[in-house]
């Protein structure tokens, strides 16, 4: 396991503002919202998963002549009419999102066919999408890059590949993805790979259950080059194997607690408890179906899952990975990326959440994991 040092950054000097004092749990909503915004001005908010790039392919066939991430897409077709559209740079800034991991997704149907080509096309569209708004966002490759962009007031953008089928079982592809700027790989999506089992029921079994010996070699190579290992879509058996064998902390980039919504896609309590040993992180999803096992959910349901992960794993091992633009049902109160301060305003009603705990949830926990992966 990698030993990591967490660096705390404190702004000080003549005329500097005093460190904020936690607002009363009984303060008005407006006072708590103001306190939440102050907290997110001081410490970065990092979202672990956003599927906008796939929507660009579906809606625009990756043609960006009529698209700009800096536009208010809530007022533009086809985005304004889609239940899968929740993101643009104006709303990211309103939501005080300091860093966004953009999902590089290709469908399972491409496995054994043109999956690597599609993957490269999606990496290309993310880079072109970001290059069109250089004053507001840029691609970063490290935890230091996130902090640098946070200091500059720009949104740091990062890439995560969703679905290990995109690797085509190739170590060379693993290394090439890192060189292209990808910083995590979700080992499975809704299909098994020859070396790892996904969480989807009814799929044909892979060569072996859980993580195969070759899968363990892929994990070791990801650890070596600095790619974070994401088990968000993996079966519980695969996740246990990965947590036990990874030499670096693992992530669940957009998941929820199975104890509160009993589906295979969510994380069982025994795996949550093991995160304190692995030093990984569960980044809580905002998808209603994962939160309540139904179509309706609220901000309180999100907090319920956050608190359950905190209880089972510890406050150092929970983060945020909404899954916006890849979900069509969002919680009341968290309808798009602009609503993040509302989540923290609601959490401030609970006196058990200190300001430092809230900073860990917002992004410090992910920064620690990212740094432990030698980034």
GROMACS .gro file of C-alpha atoms in nm:
model
  375
    1UNK     CA    1   0.000   0.000   0.000
    2UNK     CA    2   0.121   0.349  -0.076
    3UNK     CA    3   0.192   0.579   0.216
    4UNK     CA    4   0.041   0.921   0.158
    5UNK     CA    5   0.081   1.257   0.321
    6UNK     CA    6  -0.224   1.483   0.328
    7UNK     CA    7  -0.123   1.846   0.289
    8UNK     CA    8  -0.347   2.104   0.450
    9UNK     CA    9  -0.338   2.445   0.283
   10UNK     CA   10  -0.406   2.744   0.507
   11UNK     CA   11  -0.422   3.099   0.377
   12UNK     CA   12  -0.261   3.342   0.617
   13UNK     CA   13  -0.088   3.677   0.632
   14UNK     CA   14  -0.156   4.044   0.697
   15UNK     CA   15  -0.518   4.134   0.645
   16UNK     CA   16  -0.627   3.773   0.583
   17UNK     CA   17  -0.980   3.674   0.678
   18UNK     CA   18  -1.024   3.461   0.990
   19UNK     CA   19  -1.108   3.096   0.940
   20UNK     CA   20  -1.486   3.052   0.920
   21UNK     CA   21  -1.686   2.951   1.225
   22UNK     CA   22  -1.944   2.679   1.179
   23UNK     CA   23  -2.294   2.818   1.147
   24UNK     CA   24  -2.550   2.699   1.401
   25UNK     CA   25  -2.745   2.389   1.308
   26UNK     CA   26  -3.056   2.595   1.387
   27UNK     CA   27  -2.965   2.880   1.153
   28UNK     CA   28  -3.201   2.976   0.873
   29UNK     CA   29  -3.169   2.813   0.533
   30UNK     CA   30  -3.026   3.133   0.388
   31UNK     CA   31  -2.760   3.152   0.659
   32UNK     CA   32  -2.665   2.788   0.607
   33UNK     CA   33  -2.654   2.834   0.231
   34UNK     CA   34  -2.425   3.134   0.274
   35UNK     CA   35  -2.202   2.928   0.504
   36UNK     CA   36  -2.199   2.642   0.252
   37UNK     CA   37  -2.090   2.876  -0.026
   38UNK     CA   38  -1.814   3.016   0.197
   39UNK     CA   39  -1.692   2.664   0.270
   40UNK     CA   40  -1.682   2.572  -0.101
   41UNK     CA   41  -1.496   2.894  -0.176
   42UNK     CA   42  -1.228   2.781   0.065
   43UNK     CA   43  -1.203   2.409  -0.011
   44UNK     CA   44  -1.254   2.237  -0.351
   45UNK     CA   45  -1.565   2.043  -0.446
   46UNK     CA   46  -1.486   1.746  -0.672
   47UNK     CA   47  -1.750   1.543  -0.855
   48UNK     CA   48  -1.641   1.194  -0.954
   49UNK     CA   49  -1.862   1.118  -1.253
   50UNK     CA   50  -2.044   1.305  -1.529
   51UNK     CA   51  -2.167   1.151  -1.856
   52UNK     CA   52  -2.197   1.462  -2.072
   53UNK     CA   53  -1.944   1.337  -2.330
   54UNK     CA   54  -2.166   1.046  -2.426
   55UNK     CA   55  -2.461   1.283  -2.467
   56UNK     CA   56  -2.248   1.491  -2.705
   57UNK     CA   57  -2.208   1.177  -2.914
   58UNK     CA   58  -2.575   1.083  -2.893
   59UNK     CA   59  -2.714   1.431  -2.959
   60UNK     CA   60  -2.448   1.582  -3.186
   61UNK     CA   61  -2.247   1.285  -3.321
   62UNK     CA   62  -1.939   1.455  -3.167
   63UNK     CA   63  -1.976   1.756  -3.399
   64UNK     CA   64  -1.910   2.063  -3.186
   65UNK     CA   65  -1.968   2.347  -3.434
   66UNK     CA   66  -2.304   2.428  -3.269
   67UNK     CA   67  -2.204   2.337  -2.913
   68UNK     CA   68  -2.018   2.522  -2.640
   69UNK     CA   69  -1.989   2.407  -2.281
   70UNK     CA   70  -1.980   2.773  -2.177
   71UNK     CA   71  -2.340   2.821  -2.296
   72UNK     CA   72  -2.648   2.792  -2.076
   73UNK     CA   73  -2.757   2.458  -2.219
   74UNK     CA   74  -3.076   2.461  -2.013
   75UNK     CA   75  -3.202   2.714  -2.270
   76UNK     CA   76  -3.078   2.536  -2.583
   77UNK     CA   77  -3.209   2.247  -2.789
   78UNK     CA   78  -3.175   1.950  -2.768
   79UNK     CA   79  -3.038   1.981  -2.414
   80UNK     CA   80  -3.331   2.171  -2.266
   81UNK     CA   81  -3.570   1.892  -2.363
   82UNK     CA   82  -3.363   1.601  -2.232
   83UNK     CA   83  -3.405   1.448  -1.884
   84UNK     CA   84  -3.040   1.340  -1.916
   85UNK     CA   85  -2.901   1.696  -1.936
   86UNK     CA   86  -2.787   1.865  -1.611
   87UNK     CA   87  -2.451   2.024  -1.686
   88UNK     CA   88  -2.276   2.322  -1.843
   89UNK     CA   89  -2.002   2.555  -1.726
   90UNK     CA   90  -2.237   2.830  -1.601
   91UNK     CA   91  -2.413   2.579  -1.378
   92UNK     CA   92  -2.086   2.414  -1.269
   93UNK     CA   93  -1.967   2.755  -1.153
   94UNK     CA   94  -2.299   2.828  -0.984
   95UNK     CA   95  -2.269   2.493  -0.806
   96UNK     CA   96  -1.910   2.580  -0.708
   97UNK     CA   97  -1.775   2.259  -0.861
   98UNK     CA   98  -1.397   2.294  -0.855
   99UNK     CA   99  -1.318   1.974  -1.045
  100UNK     CA  100  -1.524   1.747  -1.268
  101UNK     CA  101  -1.435   1.396  -1.380
  102UNK     CA  102  -1.585   1.350  -1.727
  103UNK     CA  103  -1.682   0.991  -1.802
  104UNK     CA  104  -1.529   0.841  -2.117
  105UNK     CA  105  -1.793   0.577  -2.188
  106UNK     CA  106  -1.845   0.334  -2.473
  107UNK     CA  107  -2.129   0.079  -2.483
  108UNK     CA  108  -2.084  -0.285  -2.394
  109UNK     CA  109  -2.202  -0.381  -2.743
  110UNK     CA  110  -1.865  -0.262  -2.876
  111UNK     CA  111  -1.671  -0.517  -2.671
  112UNK     CA  112  -1.455  -0.739  -2.899
  113UNK     CA  113  -1.536  -0.504  -3.190
  114UNK     CA  114  -1.434  -0.137  -3.218
  115UNK     CA  115  -1.424  -0.050  -2.848
  116UNK     CA  116  -1.076   0.106  -2.848
  117UNK     CA  117  -1.160   0.324  -3.150
  118UNK     CA  118  -1.478   0.450  -2.982
  119UNK     CA  119  -1.286   0.511  -2.661
  120UNK     CA  120  -1.029   0.725  -2.842
  121UNK     CA  121  -1.307   0.919  -3.015
  122UNK     CA  122  -1.464   0.997  -2.677
  123UNK     CA  123  -1.133   1.109  -2.529
  124UNK     CA  124  -1.093   1.332  -2.834
  125UNK     CA  125  -1.437   1.489  -2.792
  126UNK     CA  126  -1.374   1.563  -2.423
  127UNK     CA  127  -1.049   1.738  -2.510
  128UNK     CA  128  -1.212   1.938  -2.791
  129UNK     CA  129  -1.507   2.026  -2.566
  130UNK     CA  130  -1.270   2.165  -2.302
  131UNK     CA  131  -1.041   2.340  -2.550
  132UNK     CA  132  -1.335   2.553  -2.666
  133UNK     CA  133  -1.362   2.713  -2.319
  134UNK     CA  134  -1.000   2.777  -2.212
  135UNK     CA  135  -1.091   3.068  -1.989
  136UNK     CA  136  -1.323   2.857  -1.776
  137UNK     CA  137  -1.184   2.504  -1.770
  138UNK     CA  138  -0.880   2.298  -1.858
  139UNK     CA  139  -0.773   1.935  -1.850
  140UNK     CA  140  -0.556   1.850  -1.551
  141UNK     CA  141  -0.370   1.530  -1.474
  142UNK     CA  142  -0.287   1.551  -1.103
  143UNK     CA  143  -0.416   1.648  -0.759
  144UNK     CA  144  -0.179   1.946  -0.773
  145UNK     CA  145  -0.347   2.051  -1.099
  146UNK     CA  146  -0.687   2.050  -0.929
  147UNK     CA  147  -0.559   2.279  -0.654
  148UNK     CA  148  -0.386   2.509  -0.901
  149UNK     CA  149  -0.704   2.554  -1.105
  150UNK     CA  150  -0.908   2.602  -0.788
  151UNK     CA  151  -0.674   2.887  -0.697
  152UNK     CA  152  -0.720   3.037  -1.044
  153UNK     CA  153  -1.097   3.012  -1.031
  154UNK     CA  154  -1.127   2.773  -1.326
  155UNK     CA  155  -1.303   2.436  -1.326
  156UNK     CA  156  -1.044   2.157  -1.338
  157UNK     CA  157  -1.147   1.881  -1.580
  158UNK     CA  158  -1.035   1.519  -1.561
  159UNK     CA  159  -1.122   1.199  -1.744
  160UNK     CA  160  -1.227   0.856  -1.622
  161UNK     CA  161  -1.294   0.560  -1.852
  162UNK     CA  162  -1.623   0.391  -1.767
  163UNK     CA  163  -1.599   0.022  -1.847
  164UNK     CA  164  -1.297  -0.206  -1.853
  165UNK     CA  165  -1.423  -0.359  -2.178
  166UNK     CA  166  -1.270  -0.045  -2.332
  167UNK     CA  167  -0.924  -0.177  -2.246
  168UNK     CA  168  -0.964  -0.471  -2.484
  169UNK     CA  169  -0.773  -0.670  -2.219
  170UNK     CA  170  -0.453  -0.491  -2.327
  171UNK     CA  171  -0.182  -0.367  -2.092
  172UNK     CA  172  -0.068  -0.138  -2.371
  173UNK     CA  173  -0.408   0.030  -2.374
  174UNK     CA  174  -0.387   0.076  -1.997
  175UNK     CA  175  -0.056   0.261  -2.033
  176UNK     CA  176  -0.174   0.461  -2.335
  177UNK     CA  177  -0.487   0.580  -2.153
  178UNK     CA  178  -0.276   0.719  -1.872
  179UNK     CA  179  -0.055   0.899  -2.123
  180UNK     CA  180  -0.369   1.049  -2.284
  181UNK     CA  181  -0.474   1.198  -1.951
  182UNK     CA  182  -0.722   0.938  -1.818
  183UNK     CA  183  -0.697   0.909  -1.441
  184UNK     CA  184  -0.935   0.628  -1.349
  185UNK     CA  185  -1.084   0.321  -1.512
  186UNK     CA  186  -1.414   0.167  -1.402
  187UNK     CA  187  -1.335  -0.204  -1.426
  188UNK     CA  188  -1.676  -0.308  -1.558
  189UNK     CA  189  -1.991  -0.143  -1.684
  190UNK     CA  190  -2.308  -0.342  -1.752
  191UNK     CA  191  -2.112  -0.632  -1.898
  192UNK     CA  192  -1.850  -0.871  -1.775
  193UNK     CA  193  -1.502  -0.856  -1.918
  194UNK     CA  194  -1.290  -1.170  -1.962
  195UNK     CA  195  -1.117  -1.079  -1.637
  196UNK     CA  196  -1.380  -0.914  -1.411
  197UNK     CA  197  -1.746  -0.970  -1.323
  198UNK     CA  198  -1.998  -0.685  -1.332
  199UNK     CA  199  -2.290  -0.625  -1.096
  200UNK     CA  200  -2.560  -0.684  -1.357
  201UNK     CA  201  -2.774  -0.990  -1.291
  202UNK     CA  202  -2.869  -1.213  -1.582
  203UNK     CA  203  -2.543  -1.161  -1.771
  204UNK     CA  204  -2.355  -1.466  -1.897
  205UNK     CA  205  -2.077  -1.551  -1.650
  206UNK     CA  206  -1.720  -1.455  -1.734
  207UNK     CA  207  -1.436  -1.707  -1.738
  208UNK     CA  208  -1.427  -1.703  -1.359
  209UNK     CA  209  -1.617  -1.524  -1.088
  210UNK     CA  210  -1.484  -1.204  -0.939
  211UNK     CA  211  -1.141  -1.089  -1.051
  212UNK     CA  212  -0.932  -1.336  -1.251
  213UNK     CA  213  -0.553  -1.371  -1.219
  214UNK     CA  214  -0.517  -1.161  -1.534
  215UNK     CA  215  -0.750  -0.906  -1.379
  216UNK     CA  216  -0.513  -0.888  -1.083
  217UNK     CA  217  -0.227  -0.815  -1.326
  218UNK     CA  218  -0.430  -0.531  -1.478
  219UNK     CA  219  -0.491  -0.389  -1.128
  220UNK     CA  220  -0.118  -0.401  -1.054
  221UNK     CA  221  -0.038  -0.223  -1.380
  222UNK     CA  222  -0.300   0.044  -1.309
  223UNK     CA  223  -0.144   0.087  -0.964
  224UNK     CA  224   0.201   0.115  -1.118
  225UNK     CA  225   0.119   0.383  -1.374
  226UNK     CA  226  -0.113   0.580  -1.143
  227UNK     CA  227  -0.462   0.501  -1.276
  228UNK     CA  228  -0.719   0.492  -0.998
  229UNK     CA  229  -0.914   0.166  -0.988
  230UNK     CA  230  -1.292   0.223  -0.993
  231UNK     CA  231  -1.526  -0.060  -0.893
  232UNK     CA  232  -1.854   0.131  -0.919
  233UNK     CA  233  -2.017  -0.121  -1.156
  234UNK     CA  234  -1.832  -0.433  -1.039
  235UNK     CA  235  -1.998  -0.722  -0.863
  236UNK     CA  236  -1.951  -0.741  -0.488
  237UNK     CA  237  -1.722  -1.040  -0.543
  238UNK     CA  238  -1.504  -0.843  -0.784
  239UNK     CA  239  -1.500  -0.540  -0.554
  240UNK     CA  240  -1.386  -0.752  -0.260
  241UNK     CA  241  -1.109  -0.904  -0.471
  242UNK     CA  242  -0.996  -0.560  -0.588
  243UNK     CA  243  -1.003  -0.401  -0.242
  244UNK     CA  244  -0.797  -0.693  -0.111
  245UNK     CA  245  -0.540  -0.691  -0.393
  246UNK     CA  246  -0.497  -0.327  -0.495
  247UNK     CA  247  -0.180  -0.161  -0.369
  248UNK     CA  248  -0.347   0.180  -0.390
  249UNK     CA  249  -0.683   0.305  -0.259
  250UNK     CA  250  -0.980   0.212  -0.478
  251UNK     CA  251  -1.277   0.430  -0.566
  252UNK     CA  252  -1.647   0.381  -0.625
  253UNK     CA  253  -1.694   0.679  -0.859
  254UNK     CA  254  -2.077   0.684  -0.846
  255UNK     CA  255  -2.239   0.435  -0.608
  256UNK     CA  256  -2.470   0.417  -0.308
  257UNK     CA  257  -2.527   0.200   0.000
  258UNK     CA  258  -2.694  -0.138  -0.046
  259UNK     CA  259  -2.827  -0.130   0.310
  260UNK     CA  260  -3.057   0.159   0.207
  261UNK     CA  261  -3.143   0.034  -0.143
  262UNK     CA  262  -3.090  -0.339  -0.186
  263UNK     CA  263  -2.969  -0.373  -0.543
  264UNK     CA  264  -2.655  -0.540  -0.677
  265UNK     CA  265  -2.525  -0.206  -0.808
  266UNK     CA  266  -2.491  -0.064  -0.455
  267UNK     CA  267  -2.210  -0.130  -0.207
  268UNK     CA  268  -2.260  -0.384   0.076
  269UNK     CA  269  -2.170  -0.293   0.432
  270UNK     CA  270  -1.876  -0.533   0.458
  271UNK     CA  271  -1.706  -0.361   0.162
  272UNK     CA  272  -1.779  -0.017   0.311
  273UNK     CA  273  -1.614  -0.129   0.634
  274UNK     CA  274  -1.307  -0.254   0.446
  275UNK     CA  275  -1.239   0.090   0.297
  276UNK     CA  276  -1.070   0.207   0.616
  277UNK     CA  277  -0.800  -0.057   0.553
  278UNK     CA  278  -0.772   0.009   0.179
  279UNK     CA  279  -0.809   0.389   0.236
  280UNK     CA  280  -1.043   0.417  -0.065
  281UNK     CA  281  -1.360   0.618  -0.119
  282UNK     CA  282  -1.729   0.577  -0.209
  283UNK     CA  283  -1.850   0.878  -0.410
  284UNK     CA  284  -2.226   0.886  -0.359
  285UNK     CA  285  -2.451   0.883  -0.666
  286UNK     CA  286  -2.758   1.106  -0.703
  287UNK     CA  287  -2.957   0.859  -0.916
  288UNK     CA  288  -3.303   0.809  -0.763
  289UNK     CA  289  -3.309   0.440  -0.855
  290UNK     CA  290  -2.991   0.381  -0.650
  291UNK     CA  291  -3.106   0.595  -0.358
  292UNK     CA  292  -3.460   0.470  -0.293
  293UNK     CA  293  -3.498   0.179  -0.537
  294UNK     CA  294  -3.778   0.388  -0.688
  295UNK     CA  295  -3.840   0.681  -0.919
  296UNK     CA  296  -3.865   0.949  -0.650
  297UNK     CA  297  -3.593   1.072  -0.414
  298UNK     CA  298  -3.496   1.389  -0.230
  299UNK     CA  299  -3.187   1.562  -0.100
  300UNK     CA  300  -3.251   1.387   0.233
  301UNK     CA  301  -3.212   1.047   0.065
  302UNK     CA  302  -2.870   1.151  -0.069
  303UNK     CA  303  -2.772   1.257   0.281
  304UNK     CA  304  -2.897   0.924   0.415
  305UNK     CA  305  -2.652   0.740   0.189
  306UNK     CA  306  -2.368   0.980   0.270
  307UNK     CA  307  -2.428   0.928   0.640
  308UNK     CA  308  -2.446   0.551   0.602
  309UNK     CA  309  -2.110   0.541   0.423
  310UNK     CA  310  -1.968   0.767   0.695
  311UNK     CA  311  -2.102   0.535   0.965
  312UNK     CA  312  -1.973   0.214   0.809
  313UNK     CA  313  -1.644   0.335   0.659
  314UNK     CA  314  -1.561   0.663   0.830
  315UNK     CA  315  -1.575   1.027   0.732
  316UNK     CA  316  -1.241   0.997   0.549
  317UNK     CA  317  -1.384   0.756   0.293
  318UNK     CA  318  -1.692   0.929   0.149
  319UNK     CA  319  -1.724   1.169  -0.145
  320UNK     CA  320  -1.957   1.279  -0.424
  321UNK     CA  321  -2.012   1.130  -0.769
  322UNK     CA  322  -2.357   1.238  -0.880
  323UNK     CA  323  -2.362   1.078  -1.226
  324UNK     CA  324  -2.531   1.380  -1.383
  325UNK     CA  325  -2.607   1.357  -1.756
  326UNK     CA  326  -2.612   0.979  -1.728
  327UNK     CA  327  -2.927   0.966  -1.516
  328UNK     CA  328  -3.284   1.068  -1.599
  329UNK     CA  329  -3.421   1.094  -1.245
  330UNK     CA  330  -3.256   1.328  -0.995
  331UNK     CA  331  -3.343   1.403  -0.631
  332UNK     CA  332  -3.570   1.693  -0.547
  333UNK     CA  333  -3.337   1.973  -0.446
  334UNK     CA  334  -3.042   1.838  -0.645
  335UNK     CA  335  -3.176   1.866  -0.998
  336UNK     CA  336  -2.848   1.963  -1.166
  337UNK     CA  337  -2.486   2.057  -1.097
  338UNK     CA  338  -2.580   2.406  -0.979
  339UNK     CA  339  -2.744   2.267  -0.664
  340UNK     CA  340  -2.439   2.140  -0.475
  341UNK     CA  341  -2.440   2.427  -0.220
  342UNK     CA  342  -2.791   2.319  -0.122
  343UNK     CA  343  -2.655   1.978  -0.023
  344UNK     CA  344  -2.399   2.135   0.207
  345UNK     CA  345  -2.655   2.377   0.348
  346UNK     CA  346  -2.870   2.078   0.440
  347UNK     CA  347  -2.574   1.893   0.594
  348UNK     CA  348  -2.503   2.197   0.812
  349UNK     CA  349  -2.831   2.122   0.992
  350UNK     CA  350  -2.652   1.819   1.142
  351UNK     CA  351  -2.411   1.924   1.420
  352UNK     CA  352  -2.217   1.597   1.382
  353UNK     CA  353  -2.071   1.734   1.056
  354UNK     CA  354  -1.779   1.966   1.133
  355UNK     CA  355  -1.646   2.211   0.875
  356UNK     CA  356  -1.342   1.989   0.826
  357UNK     CA  357  -1.566   1.684   0.776
  358UNK     CA  358  -1.764   1.872   0.511
  359UNK     CA  359  -1.441   1.969   0.333
  360UNK     CA  360  -1.339   1.604   0.330
  361UNK     CA  361  -1.672   1.507   0.175
  362UNK     CA  362  -1.652   1.786  -0.081
  363UNK     CA  363  -1.309   1.699  -0.216
  364UNK     CA  364  -1.027   1.650   0.033
  365UNK     CA  365  -1.094   1.276   0.055
  366UNK     CA  366  -1.073   1.236  -0.321
  367UNK     CA  367  -0.757   1.450  -0.332
  368UNK     CA  368  -0.598   1.213  -0.080
  369UNK     CA  369  -0.690   0.906  -0.284
  370UNK     CA  370  -0.575   1.071  -0.606
  371UNK     CA  371  -0.244   1.168  -0.446
  372UNK     CA  372  -0.198   0.815  -0.316
  373UNK     CA  373  -0.221   0.696  -0.676
  374UNK     CA  374   0.100   0.896  -0.737
  375UNK     CA  375  -0.075   1.184  -0.913
   0.00000   0.00000   0.00000
